[in-house]
PDB file of C-alpha atoms in Angstrom:
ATOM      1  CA  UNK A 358       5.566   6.452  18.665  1.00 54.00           C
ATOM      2  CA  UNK A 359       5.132   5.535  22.059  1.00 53.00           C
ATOM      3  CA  UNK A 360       8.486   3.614  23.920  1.00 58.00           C
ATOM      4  CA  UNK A 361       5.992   0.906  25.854  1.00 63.00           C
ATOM      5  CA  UNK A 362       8.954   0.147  28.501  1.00 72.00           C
ATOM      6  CA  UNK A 363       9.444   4.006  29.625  1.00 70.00           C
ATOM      7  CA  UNK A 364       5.907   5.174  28.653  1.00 66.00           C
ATOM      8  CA  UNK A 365       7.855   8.447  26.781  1.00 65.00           C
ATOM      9  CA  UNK A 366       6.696   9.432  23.479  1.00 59.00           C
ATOM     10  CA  UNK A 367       9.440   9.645  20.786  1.00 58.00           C
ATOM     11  CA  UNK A 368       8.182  10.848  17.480  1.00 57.00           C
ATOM     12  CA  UNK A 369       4.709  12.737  17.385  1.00 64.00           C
ATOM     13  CA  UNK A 370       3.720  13.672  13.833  1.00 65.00           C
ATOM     14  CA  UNK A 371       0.831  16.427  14.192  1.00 69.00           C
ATOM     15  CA  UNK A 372      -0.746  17.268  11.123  1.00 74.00           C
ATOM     16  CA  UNK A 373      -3.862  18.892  10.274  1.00 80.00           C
ATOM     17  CA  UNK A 374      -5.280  15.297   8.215  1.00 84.00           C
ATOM     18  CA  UNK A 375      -6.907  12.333   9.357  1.00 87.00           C
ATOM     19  CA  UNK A 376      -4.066   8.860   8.843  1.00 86.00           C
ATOM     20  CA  UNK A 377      -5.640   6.078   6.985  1.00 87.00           C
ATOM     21  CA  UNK A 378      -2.616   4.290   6.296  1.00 90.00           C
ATOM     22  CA  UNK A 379       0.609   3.570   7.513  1.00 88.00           C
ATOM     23  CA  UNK A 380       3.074   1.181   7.155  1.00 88.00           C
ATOM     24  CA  UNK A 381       6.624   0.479   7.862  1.00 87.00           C
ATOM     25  CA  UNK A 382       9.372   0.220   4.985  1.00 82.00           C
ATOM     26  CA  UNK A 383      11.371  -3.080   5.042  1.00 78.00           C
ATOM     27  CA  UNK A 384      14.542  -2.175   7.148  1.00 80.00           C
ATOM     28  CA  UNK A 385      12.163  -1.076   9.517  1.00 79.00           C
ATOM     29  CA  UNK A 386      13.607   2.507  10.328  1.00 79.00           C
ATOM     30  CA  UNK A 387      11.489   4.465   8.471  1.00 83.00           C
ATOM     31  CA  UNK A 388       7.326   4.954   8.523  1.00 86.00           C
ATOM     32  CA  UNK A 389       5.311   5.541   5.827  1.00 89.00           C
ATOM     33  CA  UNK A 390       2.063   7.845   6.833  1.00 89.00           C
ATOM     34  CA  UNK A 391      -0.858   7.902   3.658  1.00 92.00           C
ATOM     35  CA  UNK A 392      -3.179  11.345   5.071  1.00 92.00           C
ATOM     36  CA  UNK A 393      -6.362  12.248   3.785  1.00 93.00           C
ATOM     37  CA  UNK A 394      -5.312  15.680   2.713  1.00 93.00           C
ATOM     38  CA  UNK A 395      -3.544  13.392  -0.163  1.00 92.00           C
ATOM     39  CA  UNK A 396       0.316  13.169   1.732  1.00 91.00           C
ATOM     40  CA  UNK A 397       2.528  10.858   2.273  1.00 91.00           C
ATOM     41  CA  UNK A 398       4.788  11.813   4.941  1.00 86.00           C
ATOM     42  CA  UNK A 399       7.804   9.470   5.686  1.00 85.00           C
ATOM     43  CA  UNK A 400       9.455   9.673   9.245  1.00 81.00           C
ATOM     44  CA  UNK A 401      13.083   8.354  10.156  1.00 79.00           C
ATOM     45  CA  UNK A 402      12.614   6.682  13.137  1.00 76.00           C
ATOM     46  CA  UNK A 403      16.146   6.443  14.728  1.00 76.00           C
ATOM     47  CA  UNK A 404      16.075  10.407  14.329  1.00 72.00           C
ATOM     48  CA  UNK A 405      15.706  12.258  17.164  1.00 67.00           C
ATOM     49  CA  UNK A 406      12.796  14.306  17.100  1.00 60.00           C
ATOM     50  CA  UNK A 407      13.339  18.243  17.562  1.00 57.00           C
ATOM     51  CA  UNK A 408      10.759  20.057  19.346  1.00 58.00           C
ATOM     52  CA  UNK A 409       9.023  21.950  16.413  1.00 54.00           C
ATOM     53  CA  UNK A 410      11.253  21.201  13.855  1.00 51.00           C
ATOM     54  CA  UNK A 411      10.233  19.465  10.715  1.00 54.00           C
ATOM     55  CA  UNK A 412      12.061  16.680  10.227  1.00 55.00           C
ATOM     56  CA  UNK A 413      10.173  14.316   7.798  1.00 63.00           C
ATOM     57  CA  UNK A 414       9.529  14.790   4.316  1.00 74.00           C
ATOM     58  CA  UNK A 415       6.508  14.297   2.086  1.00 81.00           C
ATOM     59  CA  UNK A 416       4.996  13.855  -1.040  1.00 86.00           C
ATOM     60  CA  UNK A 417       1.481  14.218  -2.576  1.00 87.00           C
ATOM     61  CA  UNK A 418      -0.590  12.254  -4.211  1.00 90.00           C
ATOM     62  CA  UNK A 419      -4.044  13.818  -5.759  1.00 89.00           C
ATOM     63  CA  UNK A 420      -6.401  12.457  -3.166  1.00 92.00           C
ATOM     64  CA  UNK A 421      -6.700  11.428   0.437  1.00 93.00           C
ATOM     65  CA  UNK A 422      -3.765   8.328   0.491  1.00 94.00           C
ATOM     66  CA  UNK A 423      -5.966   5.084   1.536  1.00 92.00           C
ATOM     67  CA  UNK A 424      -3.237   2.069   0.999  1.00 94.00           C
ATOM     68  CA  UNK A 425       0.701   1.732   1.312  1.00 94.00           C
ATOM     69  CA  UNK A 426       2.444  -1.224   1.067  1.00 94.00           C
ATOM     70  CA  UNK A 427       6.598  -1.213   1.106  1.00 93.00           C
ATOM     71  CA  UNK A 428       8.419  -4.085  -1.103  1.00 93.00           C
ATOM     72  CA  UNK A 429      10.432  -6.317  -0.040  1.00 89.00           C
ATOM     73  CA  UNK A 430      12.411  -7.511  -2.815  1.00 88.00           C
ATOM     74  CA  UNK A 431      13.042  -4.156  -3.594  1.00 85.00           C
ATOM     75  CA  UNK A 432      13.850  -2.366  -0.085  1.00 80.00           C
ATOM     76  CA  UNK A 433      13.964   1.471  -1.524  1.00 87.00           C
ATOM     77  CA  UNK A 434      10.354   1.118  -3.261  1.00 93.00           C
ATOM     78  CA  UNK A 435       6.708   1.435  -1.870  1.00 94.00           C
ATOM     79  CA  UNK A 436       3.204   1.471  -3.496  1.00 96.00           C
ATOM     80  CA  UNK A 437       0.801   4.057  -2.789  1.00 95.00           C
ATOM     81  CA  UNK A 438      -2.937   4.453  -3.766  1.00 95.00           C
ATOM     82  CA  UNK A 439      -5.738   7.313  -3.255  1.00 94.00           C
ATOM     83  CA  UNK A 440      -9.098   7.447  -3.549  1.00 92.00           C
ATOM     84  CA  UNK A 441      -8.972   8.778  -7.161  1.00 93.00           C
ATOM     85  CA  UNK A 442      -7.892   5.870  -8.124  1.00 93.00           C
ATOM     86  CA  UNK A 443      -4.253   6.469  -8.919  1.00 95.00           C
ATOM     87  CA  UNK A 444      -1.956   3.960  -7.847  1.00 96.00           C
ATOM     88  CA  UNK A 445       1.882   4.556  -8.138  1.00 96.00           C
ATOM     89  CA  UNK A 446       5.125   3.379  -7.187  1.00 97.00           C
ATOM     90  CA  UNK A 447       7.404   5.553  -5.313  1.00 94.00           C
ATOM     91  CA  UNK A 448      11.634   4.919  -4.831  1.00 91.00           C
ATOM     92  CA  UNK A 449      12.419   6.631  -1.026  1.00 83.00           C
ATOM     93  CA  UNK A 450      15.690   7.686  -2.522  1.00 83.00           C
ATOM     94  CA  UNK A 451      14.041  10.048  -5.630  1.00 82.00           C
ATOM     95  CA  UNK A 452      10.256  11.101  -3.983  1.00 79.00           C
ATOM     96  CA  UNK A 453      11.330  14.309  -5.335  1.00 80.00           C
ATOM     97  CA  UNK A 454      11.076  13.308  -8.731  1.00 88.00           C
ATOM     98  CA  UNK A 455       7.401  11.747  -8.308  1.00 89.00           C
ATOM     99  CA  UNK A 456       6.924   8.125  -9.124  1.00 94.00           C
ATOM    100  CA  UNK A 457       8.784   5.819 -11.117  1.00 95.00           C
ATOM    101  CA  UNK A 458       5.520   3.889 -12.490  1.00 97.00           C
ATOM    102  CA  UNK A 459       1.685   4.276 -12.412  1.00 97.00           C
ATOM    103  CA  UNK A 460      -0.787   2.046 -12.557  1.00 97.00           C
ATOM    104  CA  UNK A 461      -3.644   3.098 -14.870  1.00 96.00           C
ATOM    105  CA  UNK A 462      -7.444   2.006 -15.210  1.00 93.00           C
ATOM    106  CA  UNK A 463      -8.951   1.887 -11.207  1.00 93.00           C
ATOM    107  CA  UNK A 464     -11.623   3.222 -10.739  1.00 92.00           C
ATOM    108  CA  UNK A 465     -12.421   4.894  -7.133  1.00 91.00           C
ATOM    109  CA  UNK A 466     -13.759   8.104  -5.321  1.00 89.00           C
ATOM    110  CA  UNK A 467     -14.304   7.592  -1.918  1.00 87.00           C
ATOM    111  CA  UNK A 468     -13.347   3.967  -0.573  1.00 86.00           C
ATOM    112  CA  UNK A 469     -10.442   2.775   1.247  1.00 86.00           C
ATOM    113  CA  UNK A 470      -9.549  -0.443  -1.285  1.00 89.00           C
ATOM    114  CA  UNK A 471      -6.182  -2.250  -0.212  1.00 90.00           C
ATOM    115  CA  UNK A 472      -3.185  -3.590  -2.515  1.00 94.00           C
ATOM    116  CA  UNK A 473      -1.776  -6.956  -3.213  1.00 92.00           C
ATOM    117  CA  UNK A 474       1.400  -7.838  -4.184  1.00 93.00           C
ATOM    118  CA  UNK A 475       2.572 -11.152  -4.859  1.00 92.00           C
ATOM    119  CA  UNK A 476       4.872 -12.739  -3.114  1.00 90.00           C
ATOM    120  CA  UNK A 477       7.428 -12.376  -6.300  1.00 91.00           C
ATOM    121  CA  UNK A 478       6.346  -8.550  -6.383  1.00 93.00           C
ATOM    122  CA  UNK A 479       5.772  -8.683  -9.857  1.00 94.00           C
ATOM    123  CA  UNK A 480       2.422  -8.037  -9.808  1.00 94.00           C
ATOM    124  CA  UNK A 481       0.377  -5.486  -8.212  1.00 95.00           C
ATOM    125  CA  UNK A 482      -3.440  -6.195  -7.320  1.00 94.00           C
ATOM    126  CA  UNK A 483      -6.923  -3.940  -6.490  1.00 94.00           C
ATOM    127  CA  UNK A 484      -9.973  -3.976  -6.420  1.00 92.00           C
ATOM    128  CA  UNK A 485     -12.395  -0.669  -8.206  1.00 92.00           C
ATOM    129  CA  UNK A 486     -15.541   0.876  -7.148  1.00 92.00           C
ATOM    130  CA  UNK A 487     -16.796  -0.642 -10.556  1.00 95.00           C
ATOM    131  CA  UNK A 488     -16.448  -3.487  -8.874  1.00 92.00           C
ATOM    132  CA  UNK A 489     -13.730  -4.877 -10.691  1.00 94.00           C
ATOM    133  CA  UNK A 490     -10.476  -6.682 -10.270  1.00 93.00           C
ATOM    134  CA  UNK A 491      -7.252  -5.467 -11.866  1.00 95.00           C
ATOM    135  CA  UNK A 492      -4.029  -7.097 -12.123  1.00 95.00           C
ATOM    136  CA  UNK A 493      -0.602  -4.534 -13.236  1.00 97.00           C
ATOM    137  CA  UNK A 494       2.838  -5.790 -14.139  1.00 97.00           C
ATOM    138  CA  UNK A 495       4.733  -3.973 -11.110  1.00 97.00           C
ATOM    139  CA  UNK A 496       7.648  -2.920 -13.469  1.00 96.00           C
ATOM    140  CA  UNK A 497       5.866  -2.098 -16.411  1.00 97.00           C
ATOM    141  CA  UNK A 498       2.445  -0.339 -15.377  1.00 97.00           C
ATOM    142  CA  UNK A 499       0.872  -2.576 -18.328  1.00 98.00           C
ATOM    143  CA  UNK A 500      -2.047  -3.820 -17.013  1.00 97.00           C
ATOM    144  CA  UNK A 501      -2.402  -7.771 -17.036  1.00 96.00           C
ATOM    145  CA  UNK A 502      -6.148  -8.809 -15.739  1.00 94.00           C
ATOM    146  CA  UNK A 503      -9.444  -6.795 -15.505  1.00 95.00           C
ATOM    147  CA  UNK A 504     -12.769  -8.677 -14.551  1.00 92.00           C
ATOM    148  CA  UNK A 505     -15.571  -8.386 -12.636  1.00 93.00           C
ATOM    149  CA  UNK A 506     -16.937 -11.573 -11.182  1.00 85.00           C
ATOM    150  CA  UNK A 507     -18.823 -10.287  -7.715  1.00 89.00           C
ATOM    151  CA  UNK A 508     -21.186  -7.615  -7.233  1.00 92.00           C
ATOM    152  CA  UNK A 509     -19.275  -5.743  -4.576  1.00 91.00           C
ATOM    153  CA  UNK A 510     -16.436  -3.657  -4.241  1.00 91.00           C
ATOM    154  CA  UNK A 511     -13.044  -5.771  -3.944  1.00 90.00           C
ATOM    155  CA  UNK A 512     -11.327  -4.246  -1.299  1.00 90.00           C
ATOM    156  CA  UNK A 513      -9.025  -5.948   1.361  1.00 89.00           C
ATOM    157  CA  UNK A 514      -6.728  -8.016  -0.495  1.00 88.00           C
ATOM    158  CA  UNK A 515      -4.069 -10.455   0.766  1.00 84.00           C
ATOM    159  CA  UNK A 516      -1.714 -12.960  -0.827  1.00 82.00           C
ATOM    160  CA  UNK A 517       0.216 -15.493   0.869  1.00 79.00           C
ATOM    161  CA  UNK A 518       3.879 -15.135   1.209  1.00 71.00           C
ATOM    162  CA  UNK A 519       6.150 -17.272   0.005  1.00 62.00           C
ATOM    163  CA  UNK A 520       7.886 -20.264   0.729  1.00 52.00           C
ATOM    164  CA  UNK A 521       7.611 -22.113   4.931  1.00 49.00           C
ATOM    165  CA  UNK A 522       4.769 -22.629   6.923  1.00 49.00           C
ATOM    166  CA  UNK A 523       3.202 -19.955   5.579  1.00 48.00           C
ATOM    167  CA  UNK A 524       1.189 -21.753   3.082  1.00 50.00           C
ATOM    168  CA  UNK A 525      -1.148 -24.158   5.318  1.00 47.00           C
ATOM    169  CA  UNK A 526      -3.833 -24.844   2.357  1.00 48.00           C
ATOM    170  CA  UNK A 527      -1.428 -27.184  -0.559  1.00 50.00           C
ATOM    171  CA  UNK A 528      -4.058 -25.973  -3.249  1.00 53.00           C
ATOM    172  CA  UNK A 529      -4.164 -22.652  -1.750  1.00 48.00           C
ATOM    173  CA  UNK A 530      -0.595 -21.370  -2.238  1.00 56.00           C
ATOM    174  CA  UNK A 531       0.008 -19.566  -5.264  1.00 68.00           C
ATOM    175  CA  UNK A 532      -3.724 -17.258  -5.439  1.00 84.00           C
ATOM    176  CA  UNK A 533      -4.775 -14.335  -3.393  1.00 88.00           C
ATOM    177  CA  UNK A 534      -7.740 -13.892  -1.500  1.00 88.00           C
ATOM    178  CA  UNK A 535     -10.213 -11.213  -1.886  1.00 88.00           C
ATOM    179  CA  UNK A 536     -12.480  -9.520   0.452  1.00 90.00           C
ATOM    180  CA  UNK A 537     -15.664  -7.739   0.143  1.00 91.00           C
ATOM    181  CA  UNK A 538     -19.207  -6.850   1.071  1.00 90.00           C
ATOM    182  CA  UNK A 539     -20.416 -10.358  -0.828  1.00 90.00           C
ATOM    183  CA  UNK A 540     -17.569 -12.438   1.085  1.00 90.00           C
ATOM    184  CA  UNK A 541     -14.471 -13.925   0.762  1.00 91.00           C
ATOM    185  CA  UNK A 542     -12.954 -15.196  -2.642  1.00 88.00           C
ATOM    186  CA  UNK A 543     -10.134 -16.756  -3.620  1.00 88.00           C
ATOM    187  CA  UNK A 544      -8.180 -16.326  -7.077  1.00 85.00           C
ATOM    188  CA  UNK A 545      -5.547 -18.570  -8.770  1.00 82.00           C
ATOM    189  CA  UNK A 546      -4.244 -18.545 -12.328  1.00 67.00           C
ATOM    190  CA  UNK A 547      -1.871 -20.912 -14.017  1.00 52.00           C
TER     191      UNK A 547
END
């Protein structure tokens, strides 16, 4: 992190993998860093940094970490995926003991594919290599929705949040939209 005001850096995190994603947790102290070599490393930010100390800690997931997204609703959780296709749900306060729910059924080997959540975070979205679209119930793992209606891999994602201004479209509000090589698509359900 770079202090923009005093041009000093504060926290360097040197590690011998590429980041493809990272994201801040919801209070906003903490970042989440997805590596290739299949880590998530998670960094305190209001900790001072100690000159060749190691003061984050990490997890693994078993392949390189290509989304992250950090709830809302629930402040201590964050989803991660990997290009294996696992996706899993991780609490910051028990990393140690793995994840508290995975997500089974994607399908992926090599491409960075994004998550959706709904703006109730009940529901966790992606897109597979197959092409596919999968709904999971965030709590339960149990997969809701699988088809395949474009030719393309599904893989930037984005649902509106809820509630205010943010919802400029009235027909538009409750569906996500869905990006790929095709184009753009939009998905509602009743």
């Amino acid at each position: 992190m770079l202090d923009i005001e005093t041009k000093e850096r504060s926290w360097v995190l040197r590690c011998k993998s590429d980041a493809l994603s990272v994201q801040f947790d919801q209070s906003g102290k903490s970042i989440l860093c997805g590596l290739r070599n299949g880590s998530i490393s998670t960094v305190d930010t209001r900790q001072k940094q100690i000159r060749g100390a190691h003061n984050y800690s990490t997890i693994s997931m078993p392949s390189s970490v290509c989304c992250l997204v950090s709830l809302e609703h629930w402040d201590q959780y964050f989803l991660a995926s990997s290009m294996d296709g696992s996706i899993r749900l991780y609490d910051h306060r028990l990393t140690h003991r793995g994840p508290v729910q995975s997500y089974e059924g994607n399908v992926n080997s090599h491409t960075r594919i994004d998550l959706g959540v709904d703006p109730s975070e009940k529901v966790v979205m992606s897109g597979g290599e197959d092409c596919y679209l999968r709904l999971w119930n965030i709590k339960s793992g149990e997969m809701l929705f699988k088809e395949r209606f474009m030719d393309t891999v599904p893989s930037a994602v984005c649902w509106p949040k809820s509630g205010g201004d943010a919802c400029y479209w009235q027909d538009h509000c409750s569906g996500a939209w869905l990006g790929s090589y095709e184009g753009i698509f939009y998905m509602d359900w009743l």
